[in-house]
Amino acid sequence: MTSKLSLETYYRTNYYSICPKSKNILNSSEFVVYALQSSAIYSVPLFILAGYCVLKKTPKSMDSMKWAYFNMHFWISCQSLMISTLMTPISWLPTASSSMLGLFSLAGVPHTVQFYAAGMVGCLSMSAMISLFENRHNVIQNNRFRISKRPIRLLIVGINYLFAVVYPIPFLFGLPDQDSAKLSILQTISCPSEEFFQLPVFTISINPEFKTYAAISMFICTAFMMFQLNFYASTCIYYLVLSRSKSSSKVTSDRQRKFFYGILIQISIPYLFMLPAIFYTCYSIFRNYYNQDLNNFLILFANFYGTVATFALLFSHTPYRDFFRKVIRWEKTKPIGKISISGNRPSVFIK
């Protein structure tokens, strides 16, 4: 295929002569668009309910964690809505390209802005998750690694959020001509879904070395985030599980430990849910494997991450779980007052 060969010529000659024809609904854009945008019917009320639950139904003993919880829930909800309604992307893995068919495109928002917004929101949700563990880490009074000075804590949190805002920018440098890039994609995907020729396609890069650059930058980003996450989680595990504080009562220690277990459950379930999508993405990119059916299901998995994370939030802690059950059963909820930690019940968080 020469560079002079137009996209239309390729479509009318090469594509029809060498590519099998498929009318499978699973590899169509309509399947993805309808599935994603219809998910907003139940996900938006669920996100609002969970946000209300965190703000209004959090017990007094959890006040120190309330805003950290709400912050994480907010960004995860935004991440899900970016995929389902605002961007509604069609992935063309193994290439670094996609078609965006959501509300942003209907409103005329440039593809570069959409890509940056998606990358930033994804990083912000990760930063919010780190902030949740950082908050839990610093609540432990006998923690020798506890950061007691507020300016230092604000500096660390600020660096994380600044990193999230800046990280997607280098990927936008040196964007290729989009018409030429679409033709170049056919060197990797010789027989894409027929809609590839009909939809607008946004490509980040057609440079063969882009995979290496993207892999290195993502590794650095992941290592930067995971180092903090593992550090905060490790100190929490040590002081709440392995080491018992003599200055804290057994009731308080049990309450803090079970609350931390709830955080681990809430974080782990959504990421375990996403593991198949992560494995497929890596396999597709580094083996140049193309399967539009799996690409479409990849987007659906990414979208349902927010829903799974929200259910994990609602069911990981007893006050939220009880409130959600009462809402489902249309029962009247009783206001939550102050909770004493001197009674016989060891925890109000995890049953």
Coordinates of C-alpha atoms in Angstrom, one line a residue:
M1 CA 0.0 0.0 0.0
T2 CA 1.6 3.3 -1.1
S3 CA 1.1 6.7 0.5
K4 CA -0.7 7.9 -2.6
L5 CA -3.4 5.4 -2.3
S6 CA -6.4 7.2 -1.0
L7 CA -8.7 5.9 1.7
E8 CA -11.6 5.7 -0.7
T9 CA -9.6 3.7 -3.2
Y10 CA -8.5 1.3 -0.5
Y11 CA -12.1 0.9 0.6
R12 CA -13.4 0.3 -2.9
T13 CA -10.6 -2.1 -4.1
N14 CA -8.4 -3.7 -1.4
Y15 CA -11.0 -3.8 1.3
Y16 CA -13.7 -5.5 -0.7
S17 CA -11.3 -8.0 -2.3
I18 CA -9.4 -9.2 0.7
C19 CA -11.6 -8.6 3.8
P20 CA -14.4 -10.9 4.9
K21 CA -17.8 -9.2 5.3
S22 CA -19.4 -9.4 8.7
K23 CA -22.8 -8.0 9.9
N24 CA -22.3 -9.1 13.5
I25 CA -24.1 -6.6 15.8
L26 CA -21.4 -6.9 18.4
N27 CA -18.8 -5.2 16.3
S28 CA -21.0 -2.3 15.2
S29 CA -20.8 1.2 16.6
E30 CA -24.6 1.1 17.3
F31 CA -24.1 -1.7 19.8
V32 CA -21.6 0.3 21.8
V33 CA -23.4 3.6 21.6
Y34 CA -26.7 2.2 22.7
A35 CA -25.2 0.1 25.4
L36 CA -23.1 3.0 26.8
Q37 CA -25.6 5.8 26.6
S38 CA -28.5 3.6 27.9
S39 CA -26.3 2.8 30.9
A40 CA -26.7 6.4 32.1
I41 CA -30.3 5.7 32.8
Y42 CA -29.4 3.7 35.9
S43 CA -25.8 4.8 36.6
V44 CA -26.5 8.5 37.0
P45 CA -29.2 7.9 39.7
L46 CA -26.9 5.4 41.4
F47 CA -24.0 7.9 41.4
I48 CA -26.2 10.6 42.9
L49 CA -27.6 8.2 45.5
A50 CA -24.1 7.1 46.5
G51 CA -22.9 10.7 46.8
Y52 CA -25.9 11.6 48.9
C53 CA -25.2 8.5 51.1
V54 CA -21.6 9.6 51.7
L55 CA -22.5 13.2 52.5
K56 CA -25.6 12.6 54.6
K57 CA -25.4 9.1 56.0
T58 CA -21.8 9.0 57.1
P59 CA -21.6 8.5 60.9
K60 CA -19.7 11.0 63.1
S61 CA -17.0 8.5 63.7
M62 CA -16.2 8.5 60.0
D63 CA -16.2 12.3 59.5
S64 CA -12.4 12.3 59.0
M65 CA -12.9 10.1 55.9
K66 CA -16.2 11.6 54.5
W67 CA -14.7 14.1 52.1
A68 CA -12.0 11.7 50.9
Y69 CA -14.7 9.2 50.1
F70 CA -16.8 11.7 48.3
N71 CA -13.8 13.0 46.3
M72 CA -13.0 9.6 45.1
H73 CA -16.6 8.7 44.3
F74 CA -17.0 12.0 42.4
W75 CA -14.0 11.4 40.1
I76 CA -14.9 7.7 39.5
S77 CA -18.4 8.8 38.5
C78 CA -17.0 11.5 36.2
Q79 CA -14.7 8.8 34.6
S80 CA -17.7 6.6 34.0
L81 CA -19.8 9.4 32.5
M82 CA -17.0 10.4 30.3
I83 CA -17.1 7.0 28.7
S84 CA -20.8 6.4 28.6
T85 CA -22.3 9.7 27.5
L86 CA -19.7 12.5 27.0
M87 CA -17.2 10.7 24.8
T88 CA -18.8 7.3 23.9
P89 CA -15.6 6.0 22.2
I90 CA -15.1 3.3 19.7
S91 CA -11.6 1.8 20.2
W92 CA -9.5 0.7 17.2
L93 CA -6.9 -1.3 19.2
P94 CA -4.1 -2.2 18.7
T95 CA -3.6 1.3 17.2
A96 CA -3.7 4.5 19.4
S97 CA -6.9 5.7 17.8
S98 CA -10.6 5.9 18.5
S99 CA -13.8 7.3 17.2
M100 CA -15.7 9.6 19.6
L101 CA -19.5 9.6 19.2
G102 CA -20.8 11.1 22.5
L103 CA -22.3 14.4 23.5
F104 CA -18.9 16.2 23.3
S105 CA -18.7 15.4 19.6
L106 CA -22.3 16.5 19.1
A107 CA -21.4 19.8 20.8
G108 CA -18.3 20.3 18.6
V109 CA -15.7 19.7 21.3
P110 CA -12.4 19.0 19.6
H111 CA -11.0 15.5 19.8
T112 CA -7.8 16.7 21.4
V113 CA -9.8 18.3 24.3
Q114 CA -11.8 15.1 24.7
F115 CA -8.7 13.0 24.9
Y116 CA -7.0 15.3 27.4
A117 CA -10.2 15.4 29.6
A118 CA -10.5 11.6 29.6
G119 CA -6.8 11.2 30.5
M120 CA -7.0 13.9 33.2
V121 CA -10.2 12.5 34.8
G122 CA -8.7 9.0 34.8
C123 CA -5.5 10.2 36.6
L124 CA -7.6 12.3 39.0
S125 CA -9.6 9.3 40.1
M126 CA -6.3 7.5 40.8
S127 CA -5.1 10.5 42.8
A128 CA -8.3 10.6 44.8
M129 CA -7.8 6.9 45.6
I130 CA -4.4 7.7 46.9
S131 CA -5.8 10.6 49.0
L132 CA -8.2 8.2 50.6
F133 CA -5.4 5.9 51.8
E134 CA -3.3 9.0 52.7
N135 CA -6.2 10.2 54.9
R136 CA -6.6 6.8 56.6
H137 CA -2.8 6.6 57.0
N138 CA -2.6 9.9 58.9
V139 CA -5.6 9.2 61.1
I140 CA -3.7 6.5 62.9
Q141 CA -2.3 8.3 66.0
N142 CA 0.5 5.9 66.8
N143 CA 1.8 5.8 63.2
R144 CA 5.4 6.9 63.3
F145 CA 5.2 7.7 59.6
R146 CA 2.2 10.0 60.1
I147 CA 2.5 13.4 58.5
S148 CA 1.3 15.7 61.2
K149 CA 2.1 19.0 59.5
R150 CA -0.8 20.2 57.3
P151 CA 1.3 22.2 54.8
I152 CA 3.4 19.1 54.0
R153 CA 0.2 17.0 53.5
L154 CA -1.3 19.7 51.2
L155 CA 2.0 19.8 49.3
I156 CA 2.0 16.0 48.7
V157 CA -1.7 16.0 47.7
G158 CA -1.1 19.0 45.5
I159 CA 1.7 17.3 43.6
N160 CA -0.5 14.2 43.0
Y161 CA -3.3 16.3 41.5
L162 CA -0.9 18.5 39.5
F163 CA 0.7 15.3 38.1
A164 CA -2.8 14.1 37.1
V165 CA -3.5 17.4 35.3
V166 CA -0.2 17.5 33.5
Y167 CA 0.3 13.8 32.6
P168 CA -1.9 13.6 29.5
I169 CA -0.3 16.7 27.8
P170 CA 2.8 15.2 26.3
F171 CA 0.7 12.7 24.4
L172 CA -0.8 15.6 22.5
F173 CA 2.6 16.8 21.1
G174 CA 3.2 16.0 17.5
L175 CA -0.2 14.8 16.6
P176 CA -0.2 13.4 13.0
D177 CA -2.4 14.6 10.2
Q178 CA -5.6 12.8 10.9
D179 CA -6.5 11.9 7.3
S180 CA -3.0 10.5 6.6
A181 CA -3.0 8.7 10.0
K182 CA -6.3 7.0 9.2
L183 CA -4.7 5.6 6.0
S184 CA -1.6 4.5 7.9
I185 CA -3.7 2.6 10.5
L186 CA -4.6 0.2 7.6
Q187 CA -1.0 -1.0 7.6
T188 CA -1.7 -2.4 11.1
I189 CA -5.4 -3.2 10.7
S190 CA -5.8 -4.2 7.1
C191 CA -9.4 -5.4 7.6
P192 CA -11.1 -3.2 10.2
S193 CA -14.8 -3.0 10.7
E194 CA -16.5 -1.4 7.8
E195 CA -17.5 1.5 9.9
F196 CA -13.9 2.5 10.2
F197 CA -14.2 4.1 6.8
Q198 CA -17.3 6.0 7.7
L199 CA -16.6 7.3 11.2
P200 CA -14.2 10.1 12.2
V201 CA -11.1 8.6 13.7
F202 CA -8.8 10.5 16.1
T203 CA -5.2 9.2 16.2
I204 CA -2.6 10.1 18.8
S205 CA 0.4 8.7 17.0
I206 CA 1.3 6.5 14.0
N207 CA 5.0 6.4 15.0
P208 CA 6.1 2.8 15.6
E209 CA 8.1 3.9 18.6
F210 CA 5.0 5.4 20.2
K211 CA 4.3 2.0 22.0
T212 CA 7.6 2.2 23.7
Y213 CA 7.2 5.8 24.7
A214 CA 3.6 5.2 25.9
A215 CA 4.7 2.0 27.8
I216 CA 7.5 3.9 29.6
S217 CA 5.4 6.9 30.5
M218 CA 2.6 4.7 31.8
F219 CA 5.0 2.6 33.8
I220 CA 6.5 5.8 35.4
C221 CA 3.0 7.1 36.1
T222 CA 1.8 3.8 37.5
A223 CA 5.0 3.3 39.6
F224 CA 4.6 6.9 41.0
M225 CA 1.0 6.2 42.0
M226 CA 1.5 2.7 43.2
F227 CA 4.5 3.5 45.4
Q228 CA 2.3 5.9 47.4
L229 CA -0.7 3.6 47.4
N230 CA 1.4 0.7 48.6
F231 CA 3.2 2.8 51.2
Y232 CA 0.0 4.1 52.8
A233 CA -1.7 0.7 52.6
S234 CA 1.3 -1.0 54.1
T235 CA 1.5 1.3 57.1
C236 CA -2.2 0.9 57.7
I237 CA -1.9 -2.9 57.6
Y238 CA 1.0 -2.8 60.0
Y239 CA -0.5 -0.5 62.6
L240 CA -4.1 -1.7 62.3
V241 CA -3.6 -5.4 61.8
L242 CA -0.1 -6.5 62.8
S243 CA 0.7 -4.1 65.6
R244 CA -1.8 -3.4 68.4
S245 CA -1.6 0.1 70.0
K246 CA -1.6 0.0 73.8
S247 CA -3.0 3.5 73.9
S248 CA -6.2 2.5 72.0
S249 CA -9.0 0.4 73.3
K250 CA -9.8 -3.0 71.7
V251 CA -13.1 -1.5 70.5
T252 CA -11.4 1.4 68.8
S253 CA -8.7 -0.8 67.3
D254 CA -11.3 -3.3 65.9
R255 CA -13.4 -0.4 64.5
Q256 CA -10.4 1.1 62.7
R257 CA -9.2 -2.3 61.4
K258 CA -12.6 -3.3 60.0
F259 CA -13.1 0.1 58.5
F260 CA -9.7 -0.3 56.7
Y261 CA -10.8 -3.8 55.5
G262 CA -13.9 -2.0 54.0
I263 CA -11.6 0.4 52.1
L264 CA -9.5 -2.5 50.7
I265 CA -12.7 -4.4 49.6
Q266 CA -14.1 -1.3 48.0
I267 CA -10.9 -0.6 46.0
S268 CA -10.1 -4.2 45.1
I269 CA -13.4 -5.3 43.7
P270 CA -13.5 -2.8 40.8
Y271 CA -9.9 -3.4 39.8
L272 CA -10.4 -7.2 39.8
F273 CA -13.4 -6.6 37.6
M274 CA -11.1 -4.6 35.2
L275 CA -8.3 -7.2 35.0
P276 CA -9.6 -9.0 31.8
A277 CA -9.8 -5.7 30.0
I278 CA -6.3 -4.7 31.1
F279 CA -4.9 -8.1 30.0
Y280 CA -6.6 -7.8 26.6
T281 CA -5.4 -4.3 26.0
C282 CA -1.8 -5.3 26.7
Y283 CA -2.1 -8.4 24.5
S284 CA -3.7 -6.4 21.7
I285 CA -1.1 -3.6 21.7
F286 CA 2.0 -5.7 21.9
R287 CA 0.9 -8.5 19.6
N288 CA -0.9 -6.3 17.1
Y289 CA -4.1 -8.3 17.6
Y290 CA -7.3 -6.8 16.2
N291 CA -10.8 -8.0 17.2
Q292 CA -13.5 -5.4 17.0
D293 CA -15.9 -7.5 19.1
L294 CA -13.4 -7.6 22.0
N295 CA -12.6 -3.9 21.5
N296 CA -16.3 -3.0 22.0
F297 CA -16.5 -5.2 25.1
L298 CA -13.4 -3.5 26.4
I299 CA -15.2 -0.1 26.3
L300 CA -18.2 -1.6 28.1
F301 CA -15.9 -3.1 30.8
A302 CA -14.3 0.3 31.3
N303 CA -17.7 2.0 31.5
F304 CA -19.1 -0.5 34.1
Y305 CA -16.0 0.1 36.3
G306 CA -17.8 3.2 37.8
T307 CA -21.0 1.2 38.5
V308 CA -19.0 -1.7 40.2
A309 CA -17.0 0.8 42.2
T310 CA -20.2 2.5 43.4
F311 CA -21.8 -0.8 44.5
A312 CA -18.6 -1.7 46.3
L313 CA -18.7 1.7 48.1
L314 CA -22.4 1.1 49.2
F315 CA -21.9 -2.4 50.4
S316 CA -18.4 -2.2 52.0
H317 CA -19.6 -0.3 55.1
T318 CA -22.6 -1.0 57.2
P319 CA -24.1 2.5 57.4
Y320 CA -24.1 2.8 53.6
R321 CA -25.3 -0.7 53.1
D322 CA -28.2 -0.3 55.5
F323 CA -29.3 3.0 53.9
F324 CA -29.2 1.5 50.4
R325 CA -31.3 -1.5 51.5
K326 CA -33.9 0.9 53.0
V327 CA -34.0 2.9 49.8
I328 CA -34.5 -0.3 47.8
R329 CA -37.3 -1.4 50.1
W330 CA -38.8 2.2 50.3
E331 CA -38.3 2.2 54.1
K332 CA -38.0 5.4 56.1
T333 CA -34.5 6.0 57.4
K334 CA -33.7 7.1 60.9
P335 CA -31.2 9.9 61.4
I336 CA -27.8 8.8 62.4
G337 CA -26.7 10.4 65.6
K338 CA -23.5 10.2 67.5
I339 CA -22.0 6.7 67.8
S340 CA -20.4 5.6 71.0
I341 CA -17.4 3.4 70.9
S342 CA -17.7 2.2 74.5
G343 CA -20.5 -0.3 73.9
N344 CA -20.3 -4.0 73.3
R345 CA -20.6 -3.8 69.6
P346 CA -17.1 -3.6 68.1
S347 CA -17.8 -1.9 64.8
V348 CA -20.5 0.0 62.9
F349 CA -18.7 -0.4 59.6
I350 CA -18.3 -4.0 58.6
K351 CA -20.6 -6.7 59.8

